[in-house]
Short mmCIF file of C-alpha atoms in Angstrom, two decimals:
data_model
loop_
_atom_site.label_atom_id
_atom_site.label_comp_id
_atom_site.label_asym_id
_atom_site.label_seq_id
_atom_site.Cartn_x
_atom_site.Cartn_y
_atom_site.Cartn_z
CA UNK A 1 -19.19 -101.95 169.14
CA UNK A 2 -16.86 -99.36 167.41
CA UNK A 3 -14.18 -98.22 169.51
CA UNK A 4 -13.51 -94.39 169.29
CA UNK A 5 -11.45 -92.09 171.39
CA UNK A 6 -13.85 -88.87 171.07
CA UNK A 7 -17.00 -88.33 171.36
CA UNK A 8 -19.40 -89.19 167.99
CA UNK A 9 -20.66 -85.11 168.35
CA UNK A 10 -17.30 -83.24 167.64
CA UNK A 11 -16.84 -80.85 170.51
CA UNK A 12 -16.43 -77.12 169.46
CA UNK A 13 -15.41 -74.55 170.99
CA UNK A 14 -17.21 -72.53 172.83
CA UNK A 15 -16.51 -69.66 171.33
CA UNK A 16 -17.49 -70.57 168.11
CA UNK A 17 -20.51 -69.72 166.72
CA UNK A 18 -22.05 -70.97 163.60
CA UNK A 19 -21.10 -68.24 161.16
CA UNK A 20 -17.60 -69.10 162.16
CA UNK A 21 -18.11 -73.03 161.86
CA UNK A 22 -19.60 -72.63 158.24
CA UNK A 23 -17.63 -70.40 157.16
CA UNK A 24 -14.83 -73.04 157.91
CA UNK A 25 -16.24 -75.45 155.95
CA UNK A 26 -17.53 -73.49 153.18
CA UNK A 27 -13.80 -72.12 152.88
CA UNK A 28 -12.33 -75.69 152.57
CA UNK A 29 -14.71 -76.95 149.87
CA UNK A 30 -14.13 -73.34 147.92
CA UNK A 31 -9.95 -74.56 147.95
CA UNK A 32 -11.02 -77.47 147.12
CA UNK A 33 -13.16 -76.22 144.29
CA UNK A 34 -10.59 -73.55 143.08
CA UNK A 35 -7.33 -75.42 142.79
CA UNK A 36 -9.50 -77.95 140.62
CA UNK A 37 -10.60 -74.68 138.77
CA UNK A 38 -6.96 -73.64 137.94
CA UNK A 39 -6.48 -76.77 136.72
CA UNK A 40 -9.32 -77.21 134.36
CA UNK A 41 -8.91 -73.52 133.04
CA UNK A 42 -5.61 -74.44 131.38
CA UNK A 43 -6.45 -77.89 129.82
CA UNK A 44 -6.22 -77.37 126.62
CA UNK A 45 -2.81 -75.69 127.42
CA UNK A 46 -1.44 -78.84 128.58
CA UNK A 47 -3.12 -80.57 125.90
CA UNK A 48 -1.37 -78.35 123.18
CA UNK A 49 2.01 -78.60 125.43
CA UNK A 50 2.36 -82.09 125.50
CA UNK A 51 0.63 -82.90 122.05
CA UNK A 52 -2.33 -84.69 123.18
CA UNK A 53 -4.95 -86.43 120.91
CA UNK A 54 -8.30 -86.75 122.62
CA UNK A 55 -7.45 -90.33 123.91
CA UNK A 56 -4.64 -89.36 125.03
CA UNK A 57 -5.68 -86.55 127.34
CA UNK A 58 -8.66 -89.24 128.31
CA UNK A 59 -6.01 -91.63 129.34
CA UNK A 60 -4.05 -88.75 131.43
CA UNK A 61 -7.64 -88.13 132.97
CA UNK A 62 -7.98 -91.64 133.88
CA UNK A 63 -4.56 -91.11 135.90
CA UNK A 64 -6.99 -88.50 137.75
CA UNK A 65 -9.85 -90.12 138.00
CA UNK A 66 -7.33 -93.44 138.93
CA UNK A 67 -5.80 -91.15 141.83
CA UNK A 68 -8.93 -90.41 143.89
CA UNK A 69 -10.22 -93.65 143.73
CA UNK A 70 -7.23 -95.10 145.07
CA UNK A 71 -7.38 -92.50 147.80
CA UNK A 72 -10.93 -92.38 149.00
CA UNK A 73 -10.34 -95.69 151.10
CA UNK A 74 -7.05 -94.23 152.24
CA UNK A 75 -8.38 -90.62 153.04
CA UNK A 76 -11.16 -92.38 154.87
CA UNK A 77 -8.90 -94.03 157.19
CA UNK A 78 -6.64 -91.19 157.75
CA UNK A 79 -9.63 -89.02 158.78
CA UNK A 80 -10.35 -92.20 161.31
CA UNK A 81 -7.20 -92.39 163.01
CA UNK A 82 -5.92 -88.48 163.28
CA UNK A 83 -10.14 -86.69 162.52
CA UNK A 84 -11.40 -85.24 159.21
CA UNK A 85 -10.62 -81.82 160.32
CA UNK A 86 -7.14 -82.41 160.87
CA UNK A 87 -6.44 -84.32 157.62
CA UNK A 88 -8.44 -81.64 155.51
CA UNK A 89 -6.08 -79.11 156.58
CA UNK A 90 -3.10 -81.15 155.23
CA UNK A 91 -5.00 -82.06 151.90
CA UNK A 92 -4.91 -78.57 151.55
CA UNK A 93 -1.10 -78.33 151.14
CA UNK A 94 -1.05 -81.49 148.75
CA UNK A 95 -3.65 -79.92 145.94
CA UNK A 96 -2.16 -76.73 146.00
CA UNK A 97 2.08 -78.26 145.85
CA UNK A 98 0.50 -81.08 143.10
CA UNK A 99 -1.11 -78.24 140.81
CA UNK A 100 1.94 -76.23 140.68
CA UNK A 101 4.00 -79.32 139.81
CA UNK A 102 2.01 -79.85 137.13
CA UNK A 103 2.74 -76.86 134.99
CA UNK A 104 6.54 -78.01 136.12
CA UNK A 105 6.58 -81.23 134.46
CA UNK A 106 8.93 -81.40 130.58
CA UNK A 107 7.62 -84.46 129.83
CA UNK A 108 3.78 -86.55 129.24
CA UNK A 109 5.02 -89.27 131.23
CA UNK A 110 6.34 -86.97 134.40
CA UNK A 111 2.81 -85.24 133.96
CA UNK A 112 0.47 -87.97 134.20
CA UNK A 113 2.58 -89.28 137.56
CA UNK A 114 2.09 -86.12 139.03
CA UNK A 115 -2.09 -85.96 137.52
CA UNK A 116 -2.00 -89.61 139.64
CA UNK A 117 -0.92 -87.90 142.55
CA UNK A 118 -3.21 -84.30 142.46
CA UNK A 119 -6.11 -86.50 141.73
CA UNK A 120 -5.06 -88.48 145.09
CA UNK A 121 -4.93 -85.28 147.04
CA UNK A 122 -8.20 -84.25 145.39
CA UNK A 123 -10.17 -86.99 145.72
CA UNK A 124 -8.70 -87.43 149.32
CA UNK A 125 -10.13 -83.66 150.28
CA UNK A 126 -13.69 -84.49 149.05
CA UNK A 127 -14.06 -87.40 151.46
CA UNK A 128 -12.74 -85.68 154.71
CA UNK A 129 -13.87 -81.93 153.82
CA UNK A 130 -17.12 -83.67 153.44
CA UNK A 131 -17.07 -85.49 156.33
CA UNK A 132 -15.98 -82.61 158.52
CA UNK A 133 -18.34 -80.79 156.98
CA UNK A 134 -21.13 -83.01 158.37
CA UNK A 135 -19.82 -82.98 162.06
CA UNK A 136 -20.41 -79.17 161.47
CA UNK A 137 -23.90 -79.48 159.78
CA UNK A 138 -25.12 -82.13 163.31
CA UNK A 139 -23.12 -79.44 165.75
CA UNK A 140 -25.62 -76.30 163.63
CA UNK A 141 -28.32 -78.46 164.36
CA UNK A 142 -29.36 -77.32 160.48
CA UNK A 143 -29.23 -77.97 157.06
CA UNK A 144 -25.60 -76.84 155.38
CA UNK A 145 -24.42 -79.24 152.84
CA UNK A 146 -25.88 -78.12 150.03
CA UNK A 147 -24.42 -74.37 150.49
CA UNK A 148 -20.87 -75.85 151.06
CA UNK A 149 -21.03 -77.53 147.77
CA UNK A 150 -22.39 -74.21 146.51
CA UNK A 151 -19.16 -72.95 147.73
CA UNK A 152 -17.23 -75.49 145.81
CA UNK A 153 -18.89 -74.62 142.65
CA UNK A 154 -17.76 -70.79 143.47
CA UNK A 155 -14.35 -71.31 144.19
CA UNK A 156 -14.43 -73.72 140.95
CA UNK A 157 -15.93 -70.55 138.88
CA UNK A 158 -13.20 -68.51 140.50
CA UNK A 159 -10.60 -70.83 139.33
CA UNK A 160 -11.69 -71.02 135.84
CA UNK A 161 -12.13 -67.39 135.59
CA UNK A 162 -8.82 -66.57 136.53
CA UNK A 163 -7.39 -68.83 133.71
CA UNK A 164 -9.64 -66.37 130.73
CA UNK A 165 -7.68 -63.57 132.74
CA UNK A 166 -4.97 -65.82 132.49
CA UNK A 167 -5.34 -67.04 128.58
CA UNK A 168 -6.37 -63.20 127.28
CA UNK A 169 -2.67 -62.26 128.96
CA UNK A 170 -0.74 -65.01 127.76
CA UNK A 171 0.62 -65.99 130.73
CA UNK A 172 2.34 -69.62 131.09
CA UNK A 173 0.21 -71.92 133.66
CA UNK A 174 2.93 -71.95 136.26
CA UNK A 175 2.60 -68.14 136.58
CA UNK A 176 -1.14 -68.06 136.57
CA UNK A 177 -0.95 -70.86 139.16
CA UNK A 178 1.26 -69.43 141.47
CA UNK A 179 -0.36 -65.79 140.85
CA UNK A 180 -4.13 -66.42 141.72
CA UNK A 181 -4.03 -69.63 143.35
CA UNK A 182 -1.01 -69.04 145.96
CA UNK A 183 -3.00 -66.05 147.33
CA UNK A 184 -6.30 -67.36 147.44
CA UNK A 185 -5.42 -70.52 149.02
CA UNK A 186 -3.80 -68.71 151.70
CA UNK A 187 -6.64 -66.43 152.51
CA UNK A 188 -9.39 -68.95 152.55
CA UNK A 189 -7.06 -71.35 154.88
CA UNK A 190 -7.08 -69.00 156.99
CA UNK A 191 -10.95 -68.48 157.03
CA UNK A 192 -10.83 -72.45 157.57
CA UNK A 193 -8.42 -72.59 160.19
CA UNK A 194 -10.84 -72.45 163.09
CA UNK A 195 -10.42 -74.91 166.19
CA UNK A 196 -11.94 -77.96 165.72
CA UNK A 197 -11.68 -81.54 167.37
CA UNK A 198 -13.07 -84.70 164.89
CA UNK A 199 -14.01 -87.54 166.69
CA UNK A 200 -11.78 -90.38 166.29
CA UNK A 201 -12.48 -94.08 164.87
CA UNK A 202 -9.89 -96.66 165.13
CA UNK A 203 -11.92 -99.67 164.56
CA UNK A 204 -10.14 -101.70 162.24
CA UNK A 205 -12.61 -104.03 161.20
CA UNK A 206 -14.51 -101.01 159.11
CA UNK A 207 -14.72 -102.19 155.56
CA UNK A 208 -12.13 -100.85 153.59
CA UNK A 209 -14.54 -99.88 150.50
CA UNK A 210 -18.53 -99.64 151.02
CA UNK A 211 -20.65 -99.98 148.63
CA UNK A 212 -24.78 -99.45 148.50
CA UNK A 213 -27.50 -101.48 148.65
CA UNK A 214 -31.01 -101.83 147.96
CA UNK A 215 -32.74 -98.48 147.41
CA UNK A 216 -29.10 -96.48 147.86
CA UNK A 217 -28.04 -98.04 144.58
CA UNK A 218 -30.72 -95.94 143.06
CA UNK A 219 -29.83 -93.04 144.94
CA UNK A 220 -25.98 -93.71 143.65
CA UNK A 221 -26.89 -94.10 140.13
CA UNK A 222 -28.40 -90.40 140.39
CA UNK A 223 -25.58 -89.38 141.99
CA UNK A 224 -23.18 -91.12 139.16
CA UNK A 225 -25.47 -89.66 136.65
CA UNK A 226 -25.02 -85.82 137.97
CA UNK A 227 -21.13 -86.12 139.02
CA UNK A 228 -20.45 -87.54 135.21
CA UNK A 229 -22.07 -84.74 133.35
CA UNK A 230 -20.25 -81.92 136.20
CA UNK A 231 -16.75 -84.05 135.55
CA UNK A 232 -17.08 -83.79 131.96
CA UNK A 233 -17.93 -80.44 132.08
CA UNK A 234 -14.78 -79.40 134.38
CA UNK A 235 -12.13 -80.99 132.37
CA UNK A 236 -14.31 -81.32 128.34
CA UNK A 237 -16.58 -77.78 128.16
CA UNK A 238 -12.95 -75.57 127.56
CA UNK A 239 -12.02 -78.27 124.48
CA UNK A 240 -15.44 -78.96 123.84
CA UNK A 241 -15.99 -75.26 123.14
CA UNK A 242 -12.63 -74.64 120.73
CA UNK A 243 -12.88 -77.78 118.67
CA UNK A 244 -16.63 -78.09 118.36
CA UNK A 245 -17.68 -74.43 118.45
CA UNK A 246 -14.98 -73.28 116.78
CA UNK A 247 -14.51 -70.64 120.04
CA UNK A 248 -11.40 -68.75 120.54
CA UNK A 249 -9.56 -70.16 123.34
CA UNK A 250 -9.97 -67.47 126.09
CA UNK A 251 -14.07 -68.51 125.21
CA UNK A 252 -13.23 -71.47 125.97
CA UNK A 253 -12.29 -70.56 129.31
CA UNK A 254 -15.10 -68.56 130.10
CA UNK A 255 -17.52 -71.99 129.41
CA UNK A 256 -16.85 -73.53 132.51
CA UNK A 257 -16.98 -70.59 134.70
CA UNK A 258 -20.22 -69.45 133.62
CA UNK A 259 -21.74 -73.45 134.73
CA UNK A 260 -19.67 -73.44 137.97
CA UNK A 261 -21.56 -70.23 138.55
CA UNK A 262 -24.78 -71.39 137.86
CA UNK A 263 -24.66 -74.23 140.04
CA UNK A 264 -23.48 -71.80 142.81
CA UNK A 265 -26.66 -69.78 142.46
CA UNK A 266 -28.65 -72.97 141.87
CA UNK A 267 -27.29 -74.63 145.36
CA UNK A 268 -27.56 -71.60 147.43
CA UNK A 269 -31.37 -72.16 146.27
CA UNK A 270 -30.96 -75.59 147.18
CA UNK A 271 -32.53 -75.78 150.29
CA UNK A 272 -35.22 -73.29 149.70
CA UNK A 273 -36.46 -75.38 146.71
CA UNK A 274 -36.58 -79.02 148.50
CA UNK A 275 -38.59 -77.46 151.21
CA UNK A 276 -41.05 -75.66 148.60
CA UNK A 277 -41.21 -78.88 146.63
CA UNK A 278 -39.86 -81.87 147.17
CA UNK A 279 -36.45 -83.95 146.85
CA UNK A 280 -37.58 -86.36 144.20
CA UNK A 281 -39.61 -83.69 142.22
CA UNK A 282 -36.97 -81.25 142.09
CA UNK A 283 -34.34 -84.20 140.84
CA UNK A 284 -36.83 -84.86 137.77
CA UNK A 285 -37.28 -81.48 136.73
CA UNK A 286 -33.63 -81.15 137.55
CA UNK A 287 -32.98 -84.22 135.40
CA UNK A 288 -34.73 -82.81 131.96
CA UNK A 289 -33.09 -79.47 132.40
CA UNK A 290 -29.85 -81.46 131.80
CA UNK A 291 -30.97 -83.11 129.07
CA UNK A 292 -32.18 -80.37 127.24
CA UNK A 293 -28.92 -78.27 128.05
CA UNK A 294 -26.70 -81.08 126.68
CA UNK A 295 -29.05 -81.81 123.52
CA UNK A 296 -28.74 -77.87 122.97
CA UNK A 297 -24.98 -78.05 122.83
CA UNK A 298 -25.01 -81.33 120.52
CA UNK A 299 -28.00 -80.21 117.71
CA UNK A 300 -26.77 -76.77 117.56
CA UNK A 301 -22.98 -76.10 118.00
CA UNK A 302 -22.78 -72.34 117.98
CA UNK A 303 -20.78 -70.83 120.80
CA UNK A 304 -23.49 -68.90 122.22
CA UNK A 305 -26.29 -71.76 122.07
CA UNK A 306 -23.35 -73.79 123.81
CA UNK A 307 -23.19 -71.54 126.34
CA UNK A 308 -26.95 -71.55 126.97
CA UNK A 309 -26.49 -75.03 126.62
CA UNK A 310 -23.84 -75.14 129.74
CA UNK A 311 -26.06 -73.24 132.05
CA UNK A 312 -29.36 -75.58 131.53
CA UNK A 313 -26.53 -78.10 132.65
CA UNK A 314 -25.39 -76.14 135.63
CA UNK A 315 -29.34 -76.02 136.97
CA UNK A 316 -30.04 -79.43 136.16
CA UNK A 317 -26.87 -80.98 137.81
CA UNK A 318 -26.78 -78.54 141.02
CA UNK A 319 -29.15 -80.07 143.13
CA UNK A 320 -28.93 -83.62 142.87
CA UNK A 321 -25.06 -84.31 144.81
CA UNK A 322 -26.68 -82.78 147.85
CA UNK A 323 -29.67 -84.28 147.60
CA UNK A 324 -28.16 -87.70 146.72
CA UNK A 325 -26.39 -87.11 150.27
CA UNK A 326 -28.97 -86.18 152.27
CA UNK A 327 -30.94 -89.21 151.03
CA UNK A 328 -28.47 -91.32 151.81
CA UNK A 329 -27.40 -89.74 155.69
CA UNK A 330 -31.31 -90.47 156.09
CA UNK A 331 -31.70 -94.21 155.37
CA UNK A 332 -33.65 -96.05 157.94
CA UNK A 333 -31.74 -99.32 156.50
CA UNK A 334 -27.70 -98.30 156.82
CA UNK A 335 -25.82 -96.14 159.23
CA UNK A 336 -25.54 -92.57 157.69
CA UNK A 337 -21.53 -92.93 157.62
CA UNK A 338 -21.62 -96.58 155.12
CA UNK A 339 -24.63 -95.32 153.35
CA UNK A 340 -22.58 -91.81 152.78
CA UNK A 341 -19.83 -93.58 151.78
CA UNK A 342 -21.15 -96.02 149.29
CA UNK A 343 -22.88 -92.87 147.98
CA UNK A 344 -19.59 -91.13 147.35
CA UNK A 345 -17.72 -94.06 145.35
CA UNK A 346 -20.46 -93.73 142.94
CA UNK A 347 -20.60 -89.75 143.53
CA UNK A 348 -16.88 -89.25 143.12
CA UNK A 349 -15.94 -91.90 141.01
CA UNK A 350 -18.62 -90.44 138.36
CA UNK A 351 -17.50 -87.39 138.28
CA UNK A 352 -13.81 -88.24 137.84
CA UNK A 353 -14.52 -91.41 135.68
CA UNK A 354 -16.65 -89.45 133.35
CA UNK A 355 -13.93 -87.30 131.71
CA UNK A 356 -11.85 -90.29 130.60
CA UNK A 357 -14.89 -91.71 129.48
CA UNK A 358 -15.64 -88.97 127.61
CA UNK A 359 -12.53 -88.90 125.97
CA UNK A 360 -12.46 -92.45 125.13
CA UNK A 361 -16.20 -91.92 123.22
CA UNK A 362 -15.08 -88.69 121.31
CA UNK A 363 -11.79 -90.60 119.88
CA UNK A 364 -14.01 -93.35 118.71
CA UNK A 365 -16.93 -91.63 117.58
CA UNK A 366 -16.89 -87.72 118.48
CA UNK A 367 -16.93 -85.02 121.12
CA UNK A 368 -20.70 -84.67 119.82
CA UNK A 369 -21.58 -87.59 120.65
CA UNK A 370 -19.71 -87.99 123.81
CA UNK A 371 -22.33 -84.67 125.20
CA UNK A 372 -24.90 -86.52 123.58
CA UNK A 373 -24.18 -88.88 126.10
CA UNK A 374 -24.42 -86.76 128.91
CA UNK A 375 -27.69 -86.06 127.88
CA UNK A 376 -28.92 -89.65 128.11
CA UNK A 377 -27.40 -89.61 131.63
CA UNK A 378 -29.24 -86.51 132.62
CA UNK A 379 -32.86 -88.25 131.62
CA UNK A 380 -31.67 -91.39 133.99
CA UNK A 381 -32.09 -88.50 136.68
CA UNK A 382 -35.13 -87.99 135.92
CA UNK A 383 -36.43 -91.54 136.02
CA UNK A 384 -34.81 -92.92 138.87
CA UNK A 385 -35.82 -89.70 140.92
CA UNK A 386 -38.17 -91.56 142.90
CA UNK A 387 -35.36 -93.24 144.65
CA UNK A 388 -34.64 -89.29 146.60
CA UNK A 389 -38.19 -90.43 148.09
CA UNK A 390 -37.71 -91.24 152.15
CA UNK A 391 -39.43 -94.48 153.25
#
C-alpha cells in the first residue's frame, strides 16, 4: 500500500473555481513553453558566437537533452516528497536564472555546463507542471490537457517571436532575454500562483525510472515519433531555414513561431476533433500530414514552401502528445501515474533526444536528410495509430 500524507484528490480551495484552476496551469506550461522559446529564437546566435559546426551544436544539444533526462527521475521525486504544485513554482525560477546565464557564458565549455543545467530545470518542469496539471484536470471533472499543452505551444510561439523582434533590432541575447522574458515570466507567475495543495507520496519503494509495457510501448513510440519531429523543429527549423533555404536570419526566426502557432490552434481543436472522430483516426491522418510537411521542406527548399512545409508539421504533430497521454492515464493494465510516466521518458526524451540526433545525421550526411528523417518518423504515426485504440 503506498503511504501518502494527503489525500490522492488534491484539495482546492474553495474559492477557486475552474477558470482560476486552468488558468494556473495553462500559465505554468506557457513559462514553460516561452523560456524554451527565447532560447530556441537565438540558436543560431550562439551557434555563430561560439563557432559551432553542426556536430558541435548537436553535441551541446545532447547536454540538453542529457539534462532532462537526468532530471525526470529526480523532479518526480521532488514532486513526491514536497507536491507537484509546489516544486513547479520553483522550476520556474531555475529556467528563467539558467536562460539568462546562458547568454552570460565567454566560453563553449561554460555554455554547455550551464545547457546541462537549463535542460535539468526544463525537463524537471514538464514532469511536475504536468502532473499538477492532472490533479487539476480530475478536480474539473473534464478534459484539459490538451489545451494546457496548447498553451505551451503559445508561450513557445511567443518566445520565438520575440527573438525576430529581437534579431531585426540587433539586440545581444542577454538583452532580449532579460527584456521579454523577465516581464512575461513575472506576469504569468502570477496568473499561476493560485493556492493549491498536491498530495504527497513518500513511498520509497516507487521505481526510480518506469518504463511501458505491452500495448503502452506502442503508444510511446507515437509519442517518441511526435516529440522528435516538435524537438527538431524547436532547436533545427531557425538553422534549417538559413543554411538550407538560404533565409535571412530574422526568417529564420519567424519559422518556428509560425509551427508553435499552429499547434496552438491545432490543440485548442484538440478535444473537439477526438470527440468528432476518434483518437486513433485523428493520429493517422495526423501522422501523413507530418510526412507530407517534412517531405515538402526536403524536395523543395524554398523559404516559402518551407514554411508551408512547417505548418503541415505543426497540424500533424499537435494532437498526438495529448493523445499519447490520455491513452496512457486510461490503461486498464497499469496505474495511470507508471503508465504516464513510462509515456513521458519516451515523450520527453524524444523530443529532447531528437535535436542531437538531428545534428549528428546532418554532419554525416545533411540537414536534408536529417528532415527527411522526420518524415519517416511522422508515417510511424500513422501506422502504429491503432495503439491510441482503448481496449
Amino acid at each position: 500500500m503506498t503511504a501518502t500524507d494527503a489525500p490522492s484528490h488534491a484539495p482546492a480551495p474553495a474559492h477557486l473555481t475552474h477558470r482560476a484552476g486552468w488558468l494556473a496551469i495553462a500559465a505554468m506550461f506557457a513559462i514553460n513553453g516561452s523560456i524554451f522559446g527565447l532560447w530556441a529564437s537565438r540558436i543560431p546566435a550562439f551557434k555563430a558566437t561560439h563557432d559551432l559546426n553542426h556536430a558541435e551544436l548537436g553535441g551541446l544539444l545532447l547536454l540538453l537533452a542529457g539534462g532532462a533526462i537526468c532530471a525526470f527521475p529526480l523532479a518526480g521525486r521532488l514532486a513526491d516528497h514536497f507536491g507537484a504544485a509546489r516544486v513547479t513554482k520553483a522550476f520556474v525560477f531555475a529556467n528563467l536564472i539558467l536562460v539568462l546565464a546562458l547568454a552570460l557564458t565567454p566560453n563553449v565549455w561554460l555554455f554547455g555546463a550551464v545547457l546541462f543545467l537549463f535542460g535539468a530545470a526544463h525537463g524537471g518542469m514538464d514532469v511536475t507542471m504536468n502532473a499538477w496539471g492532472a490533479e487539476v484536470e480530475r478536480w474539473a471533472k473534464r478534459p484539459q490537457m490538451s489545451s494546457y499543452h496548447a498553451m505551451w505551444s503559445l508561450g513557445a510561439g511567443i518566445g520565438a517571436a520575440s527573438g525576430f523582434a529581437a534579431i531585426s533590432l540587433n539586440a545581444p541575447p542577454l538583452t532580449h532575454y532579460a527584456i521579454v522574458g523577465i516581464p512575461l515570466t513575472a506576469l504569468l507567475f502570477w496568473l499561476g500562483n493560485i493556492e493549491w495543495t498536491s498530495p504527497v507520496n513518500r513511498d520509497s519503494k516507487a521505481p526510480i525510472f518506469s518504463i511501458p509495457k505491452g500495448q503502452l510501448v506502442l503508444v510511446g513510440l507515437l509519442a517518441l515519433g511526435a516529440s522528435m519531429g516538435e524537438g527538431a523543429m524547436a532547436d533545427w527549423s531557425a538553422v534549417y531555414l538559413v543554411d538550407i533555404g538560404g533565409a535571412p536570419e530574422n526568417w529564420a526566426a519567424m519559422g518556428y513561431a509560425i509551427f508553435s502557432v499552429t499547434m496552438v490552434i491545432m490543440r485548442l481543436l484538440g478535444d473537439w476533433i477526438t470527440h468528432h472522430t476518434s483518437p486513433h483516426l485523428a493520429a493517422r491522418v495526423s501522422g501523413l500530414v507530418a510526412a507530407t510537411g517534412a517531405a515538402l521542406t526536403v524536395l523543395f527548399p524554398v523559404p516559402q514552401v518551407m514554411l508551408v512545409g512547417f505548418v503541415m508539421m505543426g497540424v500533424g504533430y499537435a494532437l498526438i502528445f495529448p493523445l499519447a497521454f490520455s491513452r496512457a492515464a486510461n490503461d486498464p493494465h497499469e496505474s495511470p501515474g507508471k503508465a504516464l510516466a513510462g509515456t513521458a521518458t519516451f515523450g520527453y526524451g524524444g523530443m529532447l533526444l531528437g535535436p542531437p540526433v538531428i545534428g549528428f545525421i546532418a554532419n554525416a550526411t545533411s540537414l536534408r536528410v536529417s528532415f527527411g528523417v522526420l518524415a519517416v518518423l511522422a508515417l510511424m504515426i500513422a501506422v502504429l495509430s491503432g495503439a491510441l485504440k482503448r481496449e
